[in-house]
């Protein structure tokens, strides 16, 4: 097996795992039922958050554990081969993620990250998001200037 095709295979495998978006959709549907209105994959906002609640200025990113380097998560573990290659790649993703969050916060947005593995428990994710969505603006650390 040459290098490129094994790299591509690892990539495909991680993508396929991410395709199972069932729980993500479940969380969205529940939010909608509760009366929250959102936009999906809002390209106008920095970093294209997966869910944006414009009236509440809340942006939510749903992150795959592998690509976004979820620390301490079994799904965020690096493959056993070409460790340096993956480490560099995923560290770059992590840096990009945190600078997006910082910039959004500076612009007065409240951000939340939902990890792919957390979606195993959609109601817990939902609870956390509702808490963020319902938090009084003045108490939010992200909204202070
Ligand atoms: Zn995870």
mmCIF file of C-alpha atoms and ligand atoms in Angstrom:
data_model
loop_
_atom_site.group_PDB
_atom_site.id
_atom_site.type_symbol
_atom_site.label_atom_id
_atom_site.label_comp_id
_atom_site.label_asym_id
_atom_site.label_seq_id
_atom_site.Cartn_x
_atom_site.Cartn_y
_atom_site.Cartn_z
ATOM 1 C CA UNK A 1 0.000 0.000 0.000
ATOM 2 C CA UNK A 2 1.557 3.335 -0.929
ATOM 3 C CA UNK A 3 1.500 6.341 1.284
ATOM 4 C CA UNK A 4 -1.127 8.313 -0.546
ATOM 5 C CA UNK A 5 -3.732 5.615 -0.654
ATOM 6 C CA UNK A 6 -3.353 4.736 3.019
ATOM 7 C CA UNK A 7 -3.621 8.415 3.863
ATOM 8 C CA UNK A 8 -6.737 8.649 1.794
ATOM 9 C CA UNK A 9 -8.120 5.538 3.408
ATOM 10 C CA UNK A 10 -7.662 6.985 6.890
ATOM 11 C CA UNK A 11 -9.284 10.162 5.708
ATOM 12 C CA UNK A 12 -12.247 8.319 4.204
ATOM 13 C CA UNK A 13 -12.701 6.283 7.361
ATOM 14 C CA UNK A 14 -12.850 9.375 9.515
ATOM 15 C CA UNK A 15 -15.291 10.989 7.089
ATOM 16 C CA UNK A 16 -17.559 7.963 7.048
ATOM 17 C CA UNK A 17 -17.741 8.011 10.831
ATOM 18 C CA UNK A 18 -18.772 11.643 10.614
ATOM 19 C CA UNK A 19 -21.584 10.925 8.197
ATOM 20 C CA UNK A 20 -23.698 9.484 10.956
ATOM 21 C CA UNK A 21 -25.379 12.781 11.674
ATOM 22 C CA UNK A 22 -28.560 11.259 13.080
ATOM 23 C CA UNK A 23 -28.081 12.533 16.654
ATOM 24 C CA UNK A 24 -27.106 15.988 15.403
ATOM 25 C CA UNK A 25 -30.336 16.206 13.469
ATOM 26 C CA UNK A 26 -32.228 14.955 16.515
ATOM 27 C CA UNK A 27 -30.799 17.783 18.619
ATOM 28 C CA UNK A 28 -31.716 20.321 15.948
ATOM 29 C CA UNK A 29 -35.261 19.017 15.688
ATOM 30 C CA UNK A 30 -35.717 19.206 19.458
ATOM 31 C CA UNK A 31 -34.426 22.779 19.502
ATOM 32 C CA UNK A 32 -36.843 23.659 16.743
ATOM 33 C CA UNK A 33 -39.707 22.064 18.662
ATOM 34 C CA UNK A 34 -38.783 24.145 21.695
ATOM 35 C CA UNK A 35 -39.203 27.224 19.563
ATOM 36 C CA UNK A 36 -35.630 28.101 18.739
ATOM 37 C CA UNK A 37 -35.023 29.292 15.218
ATOM 38 C CA UNK A 38 -31.610 28.894 13.731
ATOM 39 C CA UNK A 39 -29.649 28.953 10.541
ATOM 40 C CA UNK A 40 -27.490 26.100 9.393
ATOM 41 C CA UNK A 41 -23.876 26.413 8.273
ATOM 42 C CA UNK A 42 -23.967 30.172 8.254
ATOM 43 C CA UNK A 43 -21.261 31.218 5.808
ATOM 44 C CA UNK A 44 -21.673 34.882 6.664
ATOM 45 C CA UNK A 45 -20.224 34.248 10.090
ATOM 46 C CA UNK A 46 -16.602 33.536 10.701
ATOM 47 C CA UNK A 47 -15.811 29.840 10.701
ATOM 48 C CA UNK A 48 -19.214 28.876 9.296
ATOM 49 C CA UNK A 49 -20.784 27.666 12.556
ATOM 50 C CA UNK A 50 -23.058 24.648 12.189
ATOM 51 C CA UNK A 51 -25.942 26.282 14.014
ATOM 52 C CA UNK A 52 -26.510 29.998 14.384
ATOM 53 C CA UNK A 53 -29.206 31.615 16.493
ATOM 54 C CA UNK A 54 -29.104 35.157 15.130
ATOM 55 C CA UNK A 55 -31.520 36.802 17.551
ATOM 56 C CA UNK A 56 -29.662 35.399 20.563
ATOM 57 C CA UNK A 57 -26.219 35.815 19.052
ATOM 58 C CA UNK A 58 -25.308 32.233 19.784
ATOM 59 C CA UNK A 59 -23.148 30.179 17.429
ATOM 60 C CA UNK A 60 -22.719 26.436 17.803
ATOM 61 C CA UNK A 61 -20.015 24.304 16.244
ATOM 62 C CA UNK A 62 -20.488 20.569 15.969
ATOM 63 C CA UNK A 63 -16.989 19.127 15.875
ATOM 64 C CA UNK A 64 -15.817 15.705 14.784
ATOM 65 C CA UNK A 65 -13.598 14.318 17.547
ATOM 66 C CA UNK A 66 -10.866 13.155 15.191
ATOM 67 C CA UNK A 67 -10.453 16.195 12.956
ATOM 68 C CA UNK A 68 -10.806 18.721 15.708
ATOM 69 C CA UNK A 69 -8.621 16.821 18.157
ATOM 70 C CA UNK A 70 -10.965 16.176 21.064
ATOM 71 C CA UNK A 71 -8.588 15.804 24.021
ATOM 72 C CA UNK A 72 -9.041 12.800 26.237
ATOM 73 C CA UNK A 73 -11.568 11.274 23.858
ATOM 74 C CA UNK A 74 -11.021 7.809 22.380
ATOM 75 C CA UNK A 75 -12.268 9.054 19.029
ATOM 76 C CA UNK A 76 -9.769 11.872 19.099
ATOM 77 C CA UNK A 77 -6.796 9.537 19.249
ATOM 78 C CA UNK A 78 -4.196 9.733 16.518
ATOM 79 C CA UNK A 79 -3.764 6.817 14.099
ATOM 80 C CA UNK A 80 -0.794 4.597 14.876
ATOM 81 C CA UNK A 81 0.943 5.296 11.602
ATOM 82 C CA UNK A 82 2.292 8.657 10.455
ATOM 83 C CA UNK A 83 1.700 10.112 13.860
ATOM 84 C CA UNK A 84 3.632 13.310 13.114
ATOM 85 C CA UNK A 85 1.658 13.953 9.958
ATOM 86 C CA UNK A 86 -1.653 13.694 11.773
ATOM 87 C CA UNK A 87 -0.465 15.575 14.824
ATOM 88 C CA UNK A 88 0.535 18.564 12.705
ATOM 89 C CA UNK A 89 -2.687 18.496 10.755
ATOM 90 C CA UNK A 90 -4.949 18.218 13.776
ATOM 91 C CA UNK A 91 -3.009 20.785 15.802
ATOM 92 C CA UNK A 92 -3.560 23.221 12.918
ATOM 93 C CA UNK A 93 -7.301 22.501 13.044
ATOM 94 C CA UNK A 94 -7.356 23.055 16.795
ATOM 95 C CA UNK A 95 -5.609 26.392 16.445
ATOM 96 C CA UNK A 96 -8.003 27.489 13.739
ATOM 97 C CA UNK A 97 -10.979 26.450 15.870
ATOM 98 C CA UNK A 98 -9.873 28.390 18.909
ATOM 99 C CA UNK A 99 -9.060 31.535 16.943
ATOM 100 C CA UNK A 100 -12.536 31.413 15.357
ATOM 101 C CA UNK A 101 -14.142 31.114 18.760
ATOM 102 C CA UNK A 102 -12.051 34.006 20.090
ATOM 103 C CA UNK A 103 -12.969 36.242 17.180
ATOM 104 C CA UNK A 104 -16.655 35.445 17.441
ATOM 105 C CA UNK A 105 -16.595 36.168 21.176
ATOM 106 C CA UNK A 106 -14.873 39.445 20.556
ATOM 107 C CA UNK A 107 -17.671 40.313 18.145
ATOM 108 C CA UNK A 108 -20.202 39.683 20.917
ATOM 109 C CA UNK A 109 -21.222 36.158 20.040
ATOM 110 C CA UNK A 110 -21.607 33.387 22.510
ATOM 111 C CA UNK A 111 -20.173 30.151 21.206
ATOM 112 C CA UNK A 112 -20.629 26.514 22.107
ATOM 113 C CA UNK A 113 -18.827 23.452 20.834
ATOM 114 C CA UNK A 114 -20.662 20.165 20.680
ATOM 115 C CA UNK A 115 -18.381 17.178 20.224
ATOM 116 C CA UNK A 116 -19.443 14.313 18.036
ATOM 117 C CA UNK A 117 -19.067 11.864 20.957
ATOM 118 C CA UNK A 118 -21.383 13.966 23.155
ATOM 119 C CA UNK A 119 -24.143 13.402 20.637
ATOM 120 C CA UNK A 120 -24.455 9.862 21.944
ATOM 121 C CA UNK A 121 -26.494 11.554 24.610
ATOM 122 C CA UNK A 122 -28.644 14.055 22.683
ATOM 123 C CA UNK A 123 -30.722 15.149 25.662
ATOM 124 C CA UNK A 124 -27.623 16.163 27.606
ATOM 125 C CA UNK A 125 -26.410 18.212 24.639
ATOM 126 C CA UNK A 126 -29.837 19.748 24.342
ATOM 127 C CA UNK A 127 -29.852 20.720 28.016
ATOM 128 C CA UNK A 128 -26.513 22.451 27.689
ATOM 129 C CA UNK A 129 -27.562 24.340 24.576
ATOM 130 C CA UNK A 130 -30.830 25.464 26.139
ATOM 131 C CA UNK A 131 -28.889 26.739 29.144
ATOM 132 C CA UNK A 132 -26.685 28.804 26.850
ATOM 133 C CA UNK A 133 -29.602 30.022 24.780
ATOM 134 C CA UNK A 134 -31.545 31.065 27.875
ATOM 135 C CA UNK A 135 -28.699 32.634 29.817
ATOM 136 C CA UNK A 136 -29.314 36.302 30.564
ATOM 137 C CA UNK A 137 -27.076 38.360 28.324
ATOM 138 C CA UNK A 138 -25.452 40.236 31.223
ATOM 139 C CA UNK A 139 -24.207 37.072 32.901
ATOM 140 C CA UNK A 140 -22.432 35.783 29.850
ATOM 141 C CA UNK A 141 -18.712 35.968 29.984
ATOM 142 C CA UNK A 142 -18.606 36.001 26.178
ATOM 143 C CA UNK A 143 -20.640 39.166 25.942
ATOM 144 C CA UNK A 144 -18.582 41.373 28.186
ATOM 145 C CA UNK A 145 -16.437 43.900 26.427
HETATM 146 ZN ZN1 LIG B 1 -14.972 13.169 21.564
#
